[in-house]
Amino acid sequence: MTESEILQGTIAAVVYQNYENGYAVLRLRCADGQTVTVVGTIPLAAVGERLLVTGKWTSHSSYGRQFEAEFLERLMPQTSMEILSYLSGRIIKGIGPRTAARIVERFGDQTLIVMEREPHRLAEVSGISAAKATLIGEEYRLRVGMRHLMEFFASHQLPAELALRVYKLYGEQAVELLYDDPYLLMDDGLDAPFAAVDRFAVELGVSANDRRRVEAGILFELRYNLMAGHSFLPEDKLIQATATLLSVDLSDVESGVQRLLEGQRLVRDSLAGLTLLYLPQLHEAECYIHDRLLAHAERSFPAEQHLPAMLDLAQRECGLQYSPHQLEAISRALSCGVLLLTGGPGTGKTTVLNGVLSVFRQMGLRCVLSAPTGRAAQRLSEVTGQDASTIHRLLETTVDTNTGQMYFVRDESNPLKADVVIVDEMSMVDVLLLHSLLRAVPPHARLILVGDPDQLPPVGPGSPFADCLGSGVLSSVRLTEIFRQAQQSLIVTNAHRVNQGQMPELRNVKSDFFFIRCRSEQEVASTVRDLCSTRLPKNMGIPSDQIQVLTVTRKGGVGTWDLNRQLQYALNPAAPQKKERQWGEFTFREGDRVMQIRNNYDILWKRTDGSEVGSGIFHGDIGIITAIDPQTEMMSVIFDDKMVDYDFAQLGELEPAYALTVHKSQGSEYRAVVMPVWNGSPYLLSRSVLYTAITRAREMLVLVGREEVIAAMTENAKKNRRYTGLKLRLQGR
């Protein structure tokens, strides 16, 4: 058995660093002058740092002899020369080699003490303003605190990427607070994995039926099920699931439920004879949506005297003659407080919207248009010729500087300035977002909700649009007629065929819908790559950046992870002039297409033309990496016309986007879609997934794989049941 050794030295180079888990590969210059490779969990390692490392020598098949760190102690630089070397490595934003030299010349071996305890004194150095001195001090204290916290997390096998969120929430008291109650890591916004937190708590001696553990387990089960779309869980199911998760008695969980109810951290309700348990914000959202929708539905508006003339003008503007069904939809939009407008592709929803907007404009009413995602809002603006924004932007998202919590400026006390509020792609809107939207809609305003309930349900909890339609209580119009121009598109007709459970037409080679049969997973992947890189650009004139690959899964040879690597190799290969940054298993490269995978309300952006600055980039936004700067550890991404700078520590918010899952494509439309159809779970190989994918394509769709899979998806109309109460509430049950 190899004996442990101790090495002491200074970091000469950081070869690799993973900000997600703290793993690093270093070149350590030891006291005897030799330089060795050290690997292990060494969070936020920086050139110039001194380390005392305990570990063992190992031999790597590719990289040779290296020292594997088991424990380490950071030895902060002591002498002026050591501090100068440390700061010159750009460990602190705003300090390069020249600035470091001036700071060390002024403060000598007291430099780091000044930076931590008296950062205002840095303004004594030429070139450093008082504001910059403050920022340097904050950055240094954050780095020191973060480093200690990440080391603490690593020693307890907790995800290192949690450290930044925990430090922002609890600051320098984090470790002390976690020793007192490890289940603080389960608080909203931290997204900590329960298994890791539970293991940490057991290490600290928390017993199996400890009240903190039981209560955390109950709340975890409810929050975990939000990701499956559930707004609540039946009480008996929640108690049983929690008891199984924690391996405790049902009575322990029942007592925990009662304590949470008394502490108002749970809400108990009854619908259709079932006893239900909600997280408070979900219960409030459902009840509020119910009340506000019924209040709007009770309002009616008198008939417009000049409506025939207005409709004539609207028809002349669009160059179309409205069908009877479209006229009914426009009439309902004028007279009702709430209208649900639905229909598949090619049925004229856009024509109705434009007619409604024309009449409202003639009436002098103020209309605001919105959609859940940036892409959907952009498309809505293009088809209507009017400004449209995301719901988040419409509600004016901001962040409380004291708590760091996101909130919307627009609410009951500061409602939208609108007479009509129109929301498109409603199938994507969950109960929490709809709750926030309705809080900002003025009581006098008309509300028009547009969507297709046959597409995939929201990623978040609930299915409010489907529930509203299914209740039968609110005024609704479903457009069913496919118009002549749309009938010429096989994309449109095949979408309707699939939605009705009929096999799509696959043998028409002179249309916009194609099928390429493949015999192996490898052949599917190579065909997809060739379609995107050469065949469609060369033969169809569709540039690669206007082609989107959609898959049903992340894993496997035709999942997003493998396809993104292959497509990056084909569409944006490595080159000497392209800078890169490794993150997890993927290497981000200048020119890559990327997607934001979580809402970030406080990240700053600026228009590429410099006309505006703002904050907030949201889940589903797609951009292009324009610059990677290893010196400042920043990466720049342009989303449409917004430029955003990401710190390397924030790269976990981005994923490659050459290939996306169908679920993440909702609300977007692409000139061409290429979709592999191969194996997968029955949950993923469903009719709604195929239907949603088809309706994302504007000019061309290419399915690549096996006919049997397409047939299976078309036949599989099963939808996972969601526990939602809105439909029952609207029906008074």
mmCIF file of N, CA and C in Angstrom, residues 206-286:
data_model
loop_
_atom_site.group_PDB
_atom_site.id
_atom_site.type_symbol
_atom_site.label_atom_id
_atom_site.label_comp_id
_atom_site.label_asym_id
_atom_site.label_seq_id
_atom_site.Cartn_x
_atom_site.Cartn_y
_atom_site.Cartn_z
ATOM 1 N N VAL A 206 -26.968 13.727 12.967
ATOM 2 C CA VAL A 206 -28.425 13.911 12.956
ATOM 3 C C VAL A 206 -29.092 12.533 12.897
ATOM 4 N N SER A 207 -30.045 12.282 13.777
ATOM 5 C CA SER A 207 -30.706 10.983 13.834
ATOM 6 C C SER A 207 -31.724 10.834 12.707
ATOM 7 N N ALA A 208 -32.124 9.586 12.438
ATOM 8 C CA ALA A 208 -33.011 9.286 11.311
ATOM 9 C C ALA A 208 -34.346 10.014 11.425
ATOM 10 N N ASN A 209 -34.906 10.083 12.643
ATOM 11 C CA ASN A 209 -36.219 10.715 12.803
ATOM 12 C C ASN A 209 -36.122 12.105 13.430
ATOM 13 N N ASP A 210 -34.946 12.721 13.321
ATOM 14 C CA ASP A 210 -34.781 14.100 13.778
ATOM 15 C C ASP A 210 -35.820 14.983 13.074
ATOM 16 N N ARG A 211 -36.456 15.867 13.814
ATOM 17 C CA ARG A 211 -37.536 16.674 13.247
ATOM 18 C C ARG A 211 -37.046 17.520 12.074
ATOM 19 N N ARG A 212 -35.789 18.002 12.140
ATOM 20 C CA ARG A 212 -35.253 18.788 11.020
ATOM 21 C C ARG A 212 -35.162 17.928 9.758
ATOM 22 N N ARG A 213 -34.735 16.675 9.928
ATOM 23 C CA ARG A 213 -34.596 15.770 8.781
ATOM 24 C C ARG A 213 -35.962 15.421 8.199
ATOM 25 N N VAL A 214 -36.917 15.123 9.070
ATOM 26 C CA VAL A 214 -38.255 14.744 8.597
ATOM 27 C C VAL A 214 -38.911 15.911 7.850
ATOM 28 N N GLU A 215 -38.840 17.109 8.417
ATOM 29 C CA GLU A 215 -39.456 18.273 7.772
ATOM 30 C C GLU A 215 -38.773 18.582 6.443
ATOM 31 N N ALA A 216 -37.452 18.470 6.407
ATOM 32 C CA ALA A 216 -36.731 18.702 5.146
ATOM 33 C C ALA A 216 -37.128 17.669 4.101
ATOM 34 N N GLY A 217 -37.322 16.420 4.525
ATOM 35 C CA GLY A 217 -37.726 15.370 3.594
ATOM 36 C C GLY A 217 -39.106 15.612 2.999
ATOM 37 N N ILE A 218 -40.034 16.086 3.811
ATOM 38 C CA ILE A 218 -41.396 16.386 3.325
ATOM 39 C C ILE A 218 -41.344 17.501 2.285
ATOM 40 N N LEU A 219 -40.645 18.563 2.612
ATOM 41 C CA LEU A 219 -40.561 19.704 1.684
ATOM 42 C C LEU A 219 -39.806 19.320 0.414
ATOM 43 N N PHE A 220 -38.777 18.461 0.572
ATOM 44 C CA PHE A 220 -38.048 18.003 -0.609
ATOM 45 C C PHE A 220 -38.969 17.234 -1.549
ATOM 46 N N GLU A 221 -39.797 16.347 -1.003
ATOM 47 C CA GLU A 221 -40.708 15.569 -1.856
ATOM 48 C C GLU A 221 -41.638 16.492 -2.642
ATOM 49 N N LEU A 222 -42.170 17.506 -1.999
ATOM 50 C CA LEU A 222 -43.066 18.439 -2.696
ATOM 51 C C LEU A 222 -42.313 19.229 -3.764
ATOM 52 N N ARG A 223 -41.125 19.734 -3.413
ATOM 53 C CA ARG A 223 -40.358 20.518 -4.391
ATOM 54 C C ARG A 223 -39.886 19.650 -5.545
ATOM 55 N N TYR A 224 -39.470 18.429 -5.227
ATOM 56 C CA TYR A 224 -39.020 17.518 -6.280
ATOM 57 C C TYR A 224 -40.152 17.245 -7.264
ATOM 58 N N ASN A 225 -41.351 17.113 -6.764
ATOM 59 C CA ASN A 225 -42.488 16.810 -7.632
ATOM 60 C C ASN A 225 -42.962 18.022 -8.433
ATOM 61 N N LEU A 226 -42.531 19.226 -8.048
ATOM 62 C CA LEU A 226 -42.799 20.385 -8.896
ATOM 63 C C LEU A 226 -42.165 20.178 -10.266
ATOM 64 N N MET A 227 -40.992 19.523 -10.289
ATOM 65 C CA MET A 227 -40.285 19.299 -11.556
ATOM 66 C C MET A 227 -41.034 18.317 -12.441
ATOM 67 N N ALA A 228 -41.908 17.508 -11.848
ATOM 68 C CA ALA A 228 -42.751 16.604 -12.636
ATOM 69 C C ALA A 228 -44.078 17.274 -13.000
ATOM 70 N N GLY A 229 -44.227 18.554 -12.649
ATOM 71 C CA GLY A 229 -45.415 19.309 -13.031
ATOM 72 C C GLY A 229 -46.520 19.334 -12.001
ATOM 73 N N HIS A 230 -46.316 18.720 -10.839
ATOM 74 C CA HIS A 230 -47.377 18.645 -9.834
ATOM 75 C C HIS A 230 -47.449 19.926 -9.009
ATOM 76 N N SER A 231 -48.656 20.449 -8.838
ATOM 77 C CA SER A 231 -48.854 21.619 -7.980
ATOM 78 C C SER A 231 -49.026 21.219 -6.520
ATOM 79 N N PHE A 232 -49.419 19.994 -6.272
ATOM 80 C CA PHE A 232 -49.632 19.482 -4.917
ATOM 81 C C PHE A 232 -49.430 17.976 -4.952
ATOM 82 N N LEU A 233 -49.498 17.349 -3.778
ATOM 83 C CA LEU A 233 -49.561 15.897 -3.688
ATOM 84 C C LEU A 233 -50.680 15.534 -2.720
ATOM 85 N N PRO A 234 -51.425 14.458 -2.997
ATOM 86 C CA PRO A 234 -52.379 13.976 -1.999
ATOM 87 C C PRO A 234 -51.646 13.668 -0.693
ATOM 88 N N GLU A 235 -52.268 13.992 0.421
ATOM 89 C CA GLU A 235 -51.573 13.870 1.703
ATOM 90 C C GLU A 235 -51.087 12.453 1.958
ATOM 91 N N ASP A 236 -51.913 11.450 1.683
ATOM 92 C CA ASP A 236 -51.492 10.079 1.966
ATOM 93 C C ASP A 236 -50.287 9.675 1.115
ATOM 94 N N LYS A 237 -50.263 10.112 -0.155
ATOM 95 C CA LYS A 237 -49.131 9.784 -1.026
ATOM 96 C C LYS A 237 -47.859 10.483 -0.566
ATOM 97 N N LEU A 238 -47.978 11.735 -0.138
ATOM 98 C CA LEU A 238 -46.810 12.474 0.323
ATOM 99 C C LEU A 238 -46.224 11.832 1.581
ATOM 100 N N ILE A 239 -47.080 11.453 2.503
ATOM 101 C CA ILE A 239 -46.602 10.844 3.751
ATOM 102 C C ILE A 239 -45.911 9.517 3.462
ATOM 103 N N GLN A 240 -46.498 8.697 2.612
ATOM 104 C CA GLN A 240 -45.901 7.403 2.285
ATOM 105 C C GLN A 240 -44.566 7.583 1.567
ATOM 106 N N ALA A 241 -44.515 8.506 0.593
ATOM 107 C CA ALA A 241 -43.282 8.722 -0.172
ATOM 108 C C ALA A 241 -42.158 9.225 0.733
ATOM 109 N N THR A 242 -42.483 10.113 1.673
ATOM 110 C CA THR A 242 -41.459 10.654 2.567
ATOM 111 C C THR A 242 -40.963 9.588 3.535
ATOM 112 N N ALA A 243 -41.878 8.782 4.064
ATOM 113 C CA ALA A 243 -41.480 7.705 4.970
ATOM 114 C C ALA A 243 -40.542 6.733 4.268
ATOM 115 N N THR A 244 -40.815 6.432 3.008
ATOM 116 C CA THR A 244 -39.954 5.531 2.232
ATOM 117 C C THR A 244 -38.594 6.178 1.971
ATOM 118 N N LEU A 245 -38.600 7.450 1.603
ATOM 119 C CA LEU A 245 -37.352 8.173 1.329
ATOM 120 C C LEU A 245 -36.435 8.175 2.541
ATOM 121 N N LEU A 246 -36.996 8.437 3.720
ATOM 122 C CA LEU A 246 -36.198 8.615 4.931
ATOM 123 C C LEU A 246 -36.044 7.342 5.755
ATOM 124 N N SER A 247 -36.799 6.295 5.391
ATOM 125 C CA SER A 247 -36.807 5.043 6.176
ATOM 126 C C SER A 247 -37.205 5.322 7.622
ATOM 127 N N VAL A 248 -38.316 6.024 7.786
ATOM 128 C CA VAL A 248 -38.849 6.315 9.114
ATOM 129 C C VAL A 248 -40.309 5.869 9.154
ATOM 130 N N ASP A 249 -40.902 5.901 10.346
ATOM 131 C CA ASP A 249 -42.296 5.495 10.502
ATOM 132 C C ASP A 249 -43.242 6.556 9.934
ATOM 133 N N LEU A 250 -44.419 6.097 9.514
ATOM 134 C CA LEU A 250 -45.435 7.023 9.016
ATOM 135 C C LEU A 250 -45.796 8.060 10.075
ATOM 136 N N SER A 251 -45.799 7.637 11.323
ATOM 137 C CA SER A 251 -46.172 8.563 12.399
ATOM 138 C C SER A 251 -45.178 9.712 12.520
ATOM 139 N N ASP A 252 -43.886 9.437 12.232
ATOM 140 C CA ASP A 252 -42.887 10.509 12.265
ATOM 141 C C ASP A 252 -43.199 11.555 11.200
ATOM 142 N N VAL A 253 -43.588 11.084 10.017
ATOM 143 C CA VAL A 253 -43.894 12.009 8.925
ATOM 144 C C VAL A 253 -45.188 12.760 9.215
ATOM 145 N N GLU A 254 -46.181 12.074 9.751
ATOM 146 C CA GLU A 254 -47.443 12.731 10.089
ATOM 147 C C GLU A 254 -47.205 13.860 11.083
ATOM 148 N N SER A 255 -46.328 13.626 12.080
ATOM 149 C CA SER A 255 -45.998 14.681 13.050
ATOM 150 C C SER A 255 -45.280 15.834 12.362
ATOM 151 N N GLY A 256 -44.392 15.494 11.421
ATOM 152 C CA GLY A 256 -43.680 16.527 10.674
ATOM 153 C C GLY A 256 -44.625 17.375 9.845
ATOM 154 N N VAL A 257 -45.611 16.741 9.206
ATOM 155 C CA VAL A 257 -46.609 17.476 8.430
ATOM 156 C C VAL A 257 -47.361 18.452 9.325
ATOM 157 N N GLN A 258 -47.741 17.994 10.512
ATOM 158 C CA GLN A 258 -48.488 18.858 11.420
ATOM 159 C C GLN A 258 -47.657 20.064 11.850
ATOM 160 N N ARG A 259 -46.365 19.846 12.114
ATOM 161 C CA ARG A 259 -45.501 20.970 12.503
ATOM 162 C C ARG A 259 -45.372 21.973 11.351
ATOM 163 N N LEU A 260 -45.228 21.471 10.136
ATOM 164 C CA LEU A 260 -45.098 22.358 8.973
ATOM 165 C C LEU A 260 -46.390 23.138 8.727
ATOM 166 N N LEU A 261 -47.534 22.501 8.963
ATOM 167 C CA LEU A 261 -48.810 23.200 8.839
ATOM 168 C C LEU A 261 -48.914 24.306 9.881
ATOM 169 N N GLU A 262 -48.509 23.993 11.106
ATOM 170 C CA GLU A 262 -48.576 24.993 12.172
ATOM 171 C C GLU A 262 -47.615 26.153 11.902
ATOM 172 N N GLY A 263 -46.490 25.849 11.277
ATOM 173 C CA GLY A 263 -45.518 26.887 10.945
ATOM 174 C C GLY A 263 -45.803 27.567 9.620
ATOM 175 N N GLN A 264 -46.933 27.228 8.998
ATOM 176 C CA GLN A 264 -47.374 27.810 7.722
ATOM 177 C C GLN A 264 -46.371 27.580 6.597
ATOM 178 N N ARG A 265 -45.663 26.458 6.675
ATOM 179 C CA ARG A 265 -44.748 26.084 5.594
ATOM 180 C C ARG A 265 -45.400 25.062 4.664
ATOM 181 N N LEU A 266 -46.595 24.605 5.031
ATOM 182 C CA LEU A 266 -47.440 23.750 4.200
ATOM 183 C C LEU A 266 -48.864 24.270 4.285
ATOM 184 N N VAL A 267 -49.648 23.943 3.246
ATOM 185 C CA VAL A 267 -51.075 24.285 3.249
ATOM 186 C C VAL A 267 -51.859 23.024 2.928
ATOM 187 N N ARG A 268 -52.885 22.760 3.748
ATOM 188 C CA ARG A 268 -53.774 21.610 3.496
ATOM 189 C C ARG A 268 -55.067 22.129 2.872
ATOM 190 N N ASP A 269 -55.558 21.421 1.840
ATOM 191 C CA ASP A 269 -56.790 21.818 1.167
ATOM 192 C C ASP A 269 -57.521 20.547 0.756
ATOM 193 N N SER A 270 -58.765 20.727 0.307
ATOM 194 C CA SER A 270 -59.575 19.585 -0.123
ATOM 195 C C SER A 270 -60.236 19.910 -1.453
ATOM 196 N N LEU A 271 -60.096 19.006 -2.419
ATOM 197 C CA LEU A 271 -60.737 19.142 -3.725
ATOM 198 C C LEU A 271 -61.261 17.779 -4.162
ATOM 199 N N ALA A 272 -62.479 17.759 -4.635
ATOM 200 C CA ALA A 272 -63.092 16.528 -5.151
ATOM 201 C C ALA A 272 -62.947 15.366 -4.171
ATOM 202 N N GLY A 273 -63.069 15.659 -2.869
ATOM 203 C CA GLY A 273 -63.029 14.613 -1.857
ATOM 204 C C GLY A 273 -61.640 14.168 -1.458
ATOM 205 N N LEU A 274 -60.575 14.761 -2.027
ATOM 206 C CA LEU A 274 -59.203 14.403 -1.686
ATOM 207 C C LEU A 274 -58.602 15.444 -0.749
ATOM 208 N N THR A 275 -57.759 14.985 0.187
ATOM 209 C CA THR A 275 -57.019 15.890 1.056
ATOM 210 C C THR A 275 -55.647 16.107 0.443
ATOM 211 N N LEU A 276 -55.317 17.370 0.212
ATOM 212 C CA LEU A 276 -54.124 17.719 -0.552
ATOM 213 C C LEU A 276 -53.175 18.561 0.285
ATOM 214 N N LEU A 277 -51.877 18.449 -0.013
ATOM 215 C CA LEU A 277 -50.875 19.282 0.637
ATOM 216 C C LEU A 277 -50.109 20.069 -0.417
ATOM 217 N N TYR A 278 -50.026 21.382 -0.193
ATOM 218 C CA TYR A 278 -49.368 22.306 -1.115
ATOM 219 C C TYR A 278 -48.207 23.000 -0.412
ATOM 220 N N LEU A 279 -47.203 23.397 -1.182
ATOM 221 C CA LEU A 279 -46.317 24.456 -0.733
ATOM 222 C C LEU A 279 -47.120 25.756 -0.780
ATOM 223 N N PRO A 280 -46.930 26.666 0.171
ATOM 224 C CA PRO A 280 -47.789 27.853 0.254
ATOM 225 C C PRO A 280 -47.863 28.667 -1.037
ATOM 226 N N GLN A 281 -46.721 28.859 -1.718
ATOM 227 C CA GLN A 281 -46.751 29.699 -2.917
ATOM 228 C C GLN A 281 -47.546 29.061 -4.038
ATOM 229 N N LEU A 282 -47.584 27.719 -4.103
ATOM 230 C CA LEU A 282 -48.369 27.039 -5.135
ATOM 231 C C LEU A 282 -49.864 27.138 -4.838
ATOM 232 N N HIS A 283 -50.223 27.013 -3.568
ATOM 233 C CA HIS A 283 -51.621 27.125 -3.185
ATOM 234 C C HIS A 283 -52.129 28.539 -3.445
ATOM 235 N N GLU A 284 -51.330 29.519 -3.055
ATOM 236 C CA GLU A 284 -51.721 30.911 -3.289
ATOM 237 C C GLU A 284 -51.890 31.177 -4.784
ATOM 238 N N ALA A 285 -50.964 30.659 -5.600
ATOM 239 C CA ALA A 285 -51.013 30.893 -7.044
ATOM 240 C C ALA A 285 -52.283 30.315 -7.651
ATOM 241 N N GLU A 286 -52.611 29.062 -7.324
ATOM 242 C CA GLU A 286 -53.804 28.436 -7.889
ATOM 243 C C GLU A 286 -55.073 29.181 -7.498
#
